[in-house]
Every structure is written in C-alpha cells, then in structure tokens.
Tab-separated table of C-alpha atoms and ligand atoms in Angstrom:
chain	number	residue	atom	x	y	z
A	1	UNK	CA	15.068	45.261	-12.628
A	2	UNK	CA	13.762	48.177	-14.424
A	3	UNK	CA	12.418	50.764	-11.767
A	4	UNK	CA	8.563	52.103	-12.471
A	5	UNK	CA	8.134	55.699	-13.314
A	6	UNK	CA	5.363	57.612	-12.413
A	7	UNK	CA	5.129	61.146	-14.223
A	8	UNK	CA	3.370	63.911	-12.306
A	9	UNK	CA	0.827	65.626	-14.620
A	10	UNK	CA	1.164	68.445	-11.837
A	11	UNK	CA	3.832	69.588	-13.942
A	12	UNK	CA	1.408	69.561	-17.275
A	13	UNK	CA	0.420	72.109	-19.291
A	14	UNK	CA	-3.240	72.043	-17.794
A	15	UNK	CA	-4.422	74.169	-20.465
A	16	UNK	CA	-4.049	71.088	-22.656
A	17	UNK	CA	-3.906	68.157	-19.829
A	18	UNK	CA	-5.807	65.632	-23.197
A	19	UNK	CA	-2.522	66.113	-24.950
A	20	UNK	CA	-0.372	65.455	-22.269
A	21	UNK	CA	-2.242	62.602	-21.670
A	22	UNK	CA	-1.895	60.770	-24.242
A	23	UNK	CA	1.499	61.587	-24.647
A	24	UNK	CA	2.232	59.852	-21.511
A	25	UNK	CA	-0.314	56.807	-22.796
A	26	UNK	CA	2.407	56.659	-25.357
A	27	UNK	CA	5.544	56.730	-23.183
A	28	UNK	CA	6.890	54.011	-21.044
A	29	UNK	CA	5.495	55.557	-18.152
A	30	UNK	CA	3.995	52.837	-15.790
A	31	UNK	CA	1.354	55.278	-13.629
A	32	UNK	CA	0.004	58.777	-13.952
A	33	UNK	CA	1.029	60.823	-10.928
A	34	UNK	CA	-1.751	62.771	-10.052
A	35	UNK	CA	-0.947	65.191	-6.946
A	36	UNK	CA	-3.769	66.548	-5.073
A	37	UNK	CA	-3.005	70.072	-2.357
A	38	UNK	CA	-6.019	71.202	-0.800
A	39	UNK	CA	-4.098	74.834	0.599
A	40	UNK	CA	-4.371	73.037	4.028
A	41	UNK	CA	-2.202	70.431	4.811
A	42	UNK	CA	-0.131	71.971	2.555
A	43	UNK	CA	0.461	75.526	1.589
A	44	UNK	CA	-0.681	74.958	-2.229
A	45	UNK	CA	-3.720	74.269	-4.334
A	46	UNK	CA	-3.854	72.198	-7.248
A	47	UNK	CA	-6.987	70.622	-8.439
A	48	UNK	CA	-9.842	68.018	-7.050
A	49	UNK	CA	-12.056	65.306	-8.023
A	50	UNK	CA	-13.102	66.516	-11.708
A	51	UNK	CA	-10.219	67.106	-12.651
A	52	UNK	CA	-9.065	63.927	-11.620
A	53	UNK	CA	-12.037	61.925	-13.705
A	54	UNK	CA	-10.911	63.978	-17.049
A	55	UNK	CA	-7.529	62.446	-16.548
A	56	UNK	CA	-8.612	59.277	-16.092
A	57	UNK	CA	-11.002	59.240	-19.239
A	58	UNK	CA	-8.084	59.653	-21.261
A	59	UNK	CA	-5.499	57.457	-19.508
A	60	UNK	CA	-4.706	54.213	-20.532
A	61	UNK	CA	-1.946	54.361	-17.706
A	62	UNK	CA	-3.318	53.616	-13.915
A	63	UNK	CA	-3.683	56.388	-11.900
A	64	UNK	CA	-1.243	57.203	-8.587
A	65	UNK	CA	-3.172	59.395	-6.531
A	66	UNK	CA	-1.247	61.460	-3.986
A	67	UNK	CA	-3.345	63.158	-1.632
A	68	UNK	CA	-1.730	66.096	0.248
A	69	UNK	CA	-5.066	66.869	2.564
A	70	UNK	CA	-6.301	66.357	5.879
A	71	UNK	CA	-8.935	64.157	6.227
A	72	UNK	CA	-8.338	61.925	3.544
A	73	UNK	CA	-11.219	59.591	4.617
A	74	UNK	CA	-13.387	61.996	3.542
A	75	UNK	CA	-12.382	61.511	0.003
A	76	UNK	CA	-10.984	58.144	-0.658
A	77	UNK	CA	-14.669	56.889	-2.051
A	78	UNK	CA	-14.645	59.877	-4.191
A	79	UNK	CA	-10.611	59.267	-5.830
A	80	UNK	CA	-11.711	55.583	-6.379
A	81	UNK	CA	-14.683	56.249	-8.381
A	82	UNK	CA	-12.644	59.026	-10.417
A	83	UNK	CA	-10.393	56.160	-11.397
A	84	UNK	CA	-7.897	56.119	-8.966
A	85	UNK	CA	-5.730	52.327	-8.814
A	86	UNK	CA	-3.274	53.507	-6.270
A	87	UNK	CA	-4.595	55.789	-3.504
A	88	UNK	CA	-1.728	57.787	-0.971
A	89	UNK	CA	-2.770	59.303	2.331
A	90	UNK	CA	0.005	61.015	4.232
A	91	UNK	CA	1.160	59.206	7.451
A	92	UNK	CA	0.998	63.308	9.186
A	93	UNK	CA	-3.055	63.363	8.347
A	94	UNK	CA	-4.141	60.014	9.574
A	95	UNK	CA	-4.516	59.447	13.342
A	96	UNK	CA	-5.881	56.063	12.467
A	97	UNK	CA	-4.086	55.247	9.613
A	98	UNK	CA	-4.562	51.608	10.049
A	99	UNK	CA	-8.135	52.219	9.736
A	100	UNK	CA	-7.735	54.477	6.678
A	101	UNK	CA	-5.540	51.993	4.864
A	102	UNK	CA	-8.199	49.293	5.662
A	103	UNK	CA	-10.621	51.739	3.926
A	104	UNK	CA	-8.524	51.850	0.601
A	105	UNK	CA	-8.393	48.087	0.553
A	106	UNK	CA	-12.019	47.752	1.040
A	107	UNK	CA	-12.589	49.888	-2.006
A	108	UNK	CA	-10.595	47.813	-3.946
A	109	UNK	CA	-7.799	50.178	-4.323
A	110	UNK	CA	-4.073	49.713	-3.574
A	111	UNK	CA	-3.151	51.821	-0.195
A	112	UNK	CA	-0.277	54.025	-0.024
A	113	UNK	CA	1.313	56.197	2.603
A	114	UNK	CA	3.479	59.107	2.070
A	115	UNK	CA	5.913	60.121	5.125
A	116	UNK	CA	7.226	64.116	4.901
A	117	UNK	CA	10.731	64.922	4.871
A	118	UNK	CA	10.706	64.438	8.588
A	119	UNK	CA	8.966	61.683	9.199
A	120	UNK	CA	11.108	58.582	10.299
A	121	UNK	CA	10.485	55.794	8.406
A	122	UNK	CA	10.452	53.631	11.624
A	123	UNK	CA	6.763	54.752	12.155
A	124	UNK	CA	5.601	52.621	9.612
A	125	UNK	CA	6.590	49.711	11.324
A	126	UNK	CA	3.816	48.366	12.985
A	127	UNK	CA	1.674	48.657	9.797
A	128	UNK	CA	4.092	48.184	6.811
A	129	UNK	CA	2.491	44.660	5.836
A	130	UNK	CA	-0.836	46.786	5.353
A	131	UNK	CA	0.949	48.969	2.490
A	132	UNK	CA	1.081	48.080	-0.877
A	133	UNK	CA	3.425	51.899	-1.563
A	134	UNK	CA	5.218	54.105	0.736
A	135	UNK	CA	6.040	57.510	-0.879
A	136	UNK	CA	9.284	58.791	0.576
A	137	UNK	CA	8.872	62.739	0.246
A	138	UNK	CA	12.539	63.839	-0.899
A	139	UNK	CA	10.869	67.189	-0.686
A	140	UNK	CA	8.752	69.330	1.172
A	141	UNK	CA	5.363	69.027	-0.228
A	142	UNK	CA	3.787	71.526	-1.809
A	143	UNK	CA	5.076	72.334	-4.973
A	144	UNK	CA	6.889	71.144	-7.943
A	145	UNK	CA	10.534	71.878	-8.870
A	146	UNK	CA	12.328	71.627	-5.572
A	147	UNK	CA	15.322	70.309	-4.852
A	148	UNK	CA	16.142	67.011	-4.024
A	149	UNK	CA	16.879	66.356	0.176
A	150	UNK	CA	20.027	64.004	0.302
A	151	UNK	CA	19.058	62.932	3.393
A	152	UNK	CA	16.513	60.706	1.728
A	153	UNK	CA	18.799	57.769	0.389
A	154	UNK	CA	19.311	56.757	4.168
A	155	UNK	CA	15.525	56.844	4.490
A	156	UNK	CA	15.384	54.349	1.344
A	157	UNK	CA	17.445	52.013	2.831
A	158	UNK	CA	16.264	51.690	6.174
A	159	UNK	CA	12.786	51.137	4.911
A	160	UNK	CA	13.900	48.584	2.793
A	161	UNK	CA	16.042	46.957	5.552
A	162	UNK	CA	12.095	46.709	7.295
A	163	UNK	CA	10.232	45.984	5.160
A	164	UNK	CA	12.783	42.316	4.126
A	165	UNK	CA	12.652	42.032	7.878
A	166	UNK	CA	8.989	42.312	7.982
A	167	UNK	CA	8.857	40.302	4.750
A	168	UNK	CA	6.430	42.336	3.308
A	169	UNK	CA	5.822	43.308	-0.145
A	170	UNK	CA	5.496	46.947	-0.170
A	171	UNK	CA	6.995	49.164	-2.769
A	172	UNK	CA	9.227	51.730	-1.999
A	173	UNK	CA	8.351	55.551	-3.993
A	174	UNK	CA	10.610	58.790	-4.109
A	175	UNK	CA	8.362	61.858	-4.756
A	176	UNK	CA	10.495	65.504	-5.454
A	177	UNK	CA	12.871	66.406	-7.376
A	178	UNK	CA	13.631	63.283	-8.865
A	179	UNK	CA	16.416	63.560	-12.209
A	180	UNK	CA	19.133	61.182	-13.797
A	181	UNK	CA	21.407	61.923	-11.664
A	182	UNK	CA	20.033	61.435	-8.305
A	183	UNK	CA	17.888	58.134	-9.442
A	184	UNK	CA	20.416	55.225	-9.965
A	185	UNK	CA	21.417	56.061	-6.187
A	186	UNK	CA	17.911	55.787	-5.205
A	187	UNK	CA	17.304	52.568	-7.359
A	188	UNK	CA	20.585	50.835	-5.553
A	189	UNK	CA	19.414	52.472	-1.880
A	190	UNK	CA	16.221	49.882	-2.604
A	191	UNK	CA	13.864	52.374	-4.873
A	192	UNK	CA	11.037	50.847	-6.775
A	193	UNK	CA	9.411	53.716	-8.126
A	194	UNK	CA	10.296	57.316	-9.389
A	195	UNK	CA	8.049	60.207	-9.537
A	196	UNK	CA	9.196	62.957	-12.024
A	197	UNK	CA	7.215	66.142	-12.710
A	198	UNK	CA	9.451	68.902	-14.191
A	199	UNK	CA	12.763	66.910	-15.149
A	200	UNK	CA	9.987	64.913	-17.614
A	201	UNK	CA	7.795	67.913	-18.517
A	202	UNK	CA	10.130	70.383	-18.567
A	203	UNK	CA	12.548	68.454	-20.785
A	204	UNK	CA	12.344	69.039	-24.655
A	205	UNK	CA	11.353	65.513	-25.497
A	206	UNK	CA	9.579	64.022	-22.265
A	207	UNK	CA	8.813	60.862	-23.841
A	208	UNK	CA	12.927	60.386	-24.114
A	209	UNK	CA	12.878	61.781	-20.655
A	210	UNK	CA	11.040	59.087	-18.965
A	211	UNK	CA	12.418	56.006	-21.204
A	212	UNK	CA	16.176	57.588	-19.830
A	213	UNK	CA	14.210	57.056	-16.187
A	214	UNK	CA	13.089	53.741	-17.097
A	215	UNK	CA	16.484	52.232	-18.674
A	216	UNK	CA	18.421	53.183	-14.885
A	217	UNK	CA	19.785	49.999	-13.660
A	218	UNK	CA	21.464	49.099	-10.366
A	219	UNK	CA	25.129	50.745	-9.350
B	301	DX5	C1	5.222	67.629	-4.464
B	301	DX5	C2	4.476	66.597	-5.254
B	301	DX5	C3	5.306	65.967	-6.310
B	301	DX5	C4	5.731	66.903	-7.399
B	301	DX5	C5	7.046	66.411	-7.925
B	301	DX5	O1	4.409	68.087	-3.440
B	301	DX5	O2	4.022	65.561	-4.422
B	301	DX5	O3	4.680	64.819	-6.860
B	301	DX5	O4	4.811	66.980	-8.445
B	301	DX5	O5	7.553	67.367	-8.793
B	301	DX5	P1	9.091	67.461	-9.136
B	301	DX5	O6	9.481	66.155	-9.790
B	301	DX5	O7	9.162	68.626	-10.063
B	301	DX5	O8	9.842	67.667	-7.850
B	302	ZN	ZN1	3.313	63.640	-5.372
C-alpha cells in the first residue's frame, strides 16, 4: 500500500503561496499540510485563519490542519469554515480531549490528535476509537527543518499494536523531519501518512520529491 503524503506549505515560499499551490494540486500529494503556531504553545508563529481560507481557495487537495495552540476549542468552528477536512488538536492542550474530538466530529470534520515527542502513545488509549489521525511528532514542534527523533519508530509500532487491539481504524501520521531515508522504516513500523515540509520544498523538483515519497513500499 502506497503511504499518503501530506506536504507542509509551512515550508512555502509565502510570498507566492498561489503558486505553490497549485503546484502541489498537480503533484501526487494526497493533503495540504497546513501548520498553525500561535507563539504560545509553541515558541513560533506562523499564520491564522486567513491565511488558511487563501489556501484553501486554491486547493484542490483537502486540507490537514495542525494546530499547535492552546485552546483549540476556541478555533475549531473557525478552521472548518476556512476549509479544513482534517482538523489536529494536540493531546498536551486538551484537558478534555474527548470532548474536543467530539466537537470536530460534530462539525463534520475528521479529528486528529498530535502527541509531542514525549508523549507516550499509551495515553491515547482510552480514546483511540474516537480518532480518525494521530500525528506522531518525530520532532519538537515549532519549526521546520529539524531533525528526525529515532526514538519515534518504537512509538509507530506500539500505536499500531493498539490501535489492531482496539480494532480501530485510525491512521497513523509522522510530522518532522520526514526524508527518503527515514520513511520506508516508518511505513514498515505501521506509518500511514508522511508529512514533508523542507525535504519536498527545499528539493529542486518537489513534484519528483513527493512522487519518490509516494512510490515507498514496505521493507
Ligand atoms: C513542525 C510542524 C511540521 C513541519 C515539518 O512543528 O508541525 O509540520 O512543517 O517540517 P519538516 O518536514 O521540515 O520537518
Ligand atoms: Zn505539522
């Protein structure tokens, strides 16, 4: 099974975020990653709600939104209506995170959680038949361009061993610095989805880039 590849347009050249648009419209890309820092829960800014909406009037990809702020509730109504398909709170902002997924659902969204580097996957147990995508951070979040924590292909398998044992059908992503070489180790450890910001949009010919990330099969 080919994995599904989610570019990060935090990597874009925002100056002309149309362009990289539609060159992703045009790529085998599955979703638009679309990463949003609000200099709080973590230590980096990117860009908010309009932003978002531009993106989405010129994607023809769904849109993976990753929100890296506290109070997430506050803004899920908001990330919908700007086009969002897949919406991410992270497990370390929620204290009712049951209630918060039930929120996405209700908007008619897909609910995702995203656990930091730290975070053992175990948490998620008691609500993993309630999430459609767990992001695995495989780096601190934050920023683009970091490197890769090995420790997370022992996180991919062990939520993969509970979710089968929960029989649940949540999808398993790997956010940070994601390349070719790390990725067919995450696809065997039980990876469904990639995120890739500067190994696609720093590469000469991104559109190769991702259809290299898309043609990884099992080892
Ligand atoms: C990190 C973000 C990532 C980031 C990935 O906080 O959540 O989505 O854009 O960028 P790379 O692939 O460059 O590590
Ligand atoms: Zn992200």
């Amino acid at each position: 099974m080919s994995p599904l590849i989610a570019p990060s347009i935090l990597a874009a050249d925002f100056a002309n975020l149309q362009r990289e648009v539609e060159m992703l419209n045009l790529s085998e890309a599955d979703y638009i990653h679309v990463d949003i820092m609000d200099g709080v829960f973590v230590p980096n800014i990117s860009f908010g709600i309009p932003v978002t909406e531009a993106i989405h009037r010129h994607a023809k990809k769904p849109l993976d939104i990753h929100l890296m702020i506290v109070n997430p509730d506050n803004y899920l109504e908001a990330f919908r209506n700007a086009g969002a398909e897949v919406i991410s709170v992270h497990y370390e902002a929620c204290n009712h995170l049951h209630r918060t997924l039930q929120a996405i659902h209700d908007l008619g969204a897909k609910a995702g959680v995203a656990i930091n580097p730290h975070t053992p996957v175990e948490l998620l147990s008691d609500v993993i038949q309630d999430i459609d995508q767990v992001i695995i951070m495989s780096v601190n979040p934050g920023f683009g361009g970091q490197k890769f924590i090995e420790n997370t292909y022992s996180k991919v398998s062990r939520l993969k061993d509970l979710i089968l044992a929960k029989g649940a059908k949540t999808k398993i992503e790997i956010d940070g610095g994601v390349n070719l070489q790390n990725a067919p180790k995450l696809l065997t450890a039980g990876a469904d989805v990639f995120v890739a910001g500067s190994f696609v949009f720093n590469s000469s010919d991104p559109v190769q880039t991702i259809s290299q990330l898309k043609s990884i099969r099992l080892v």
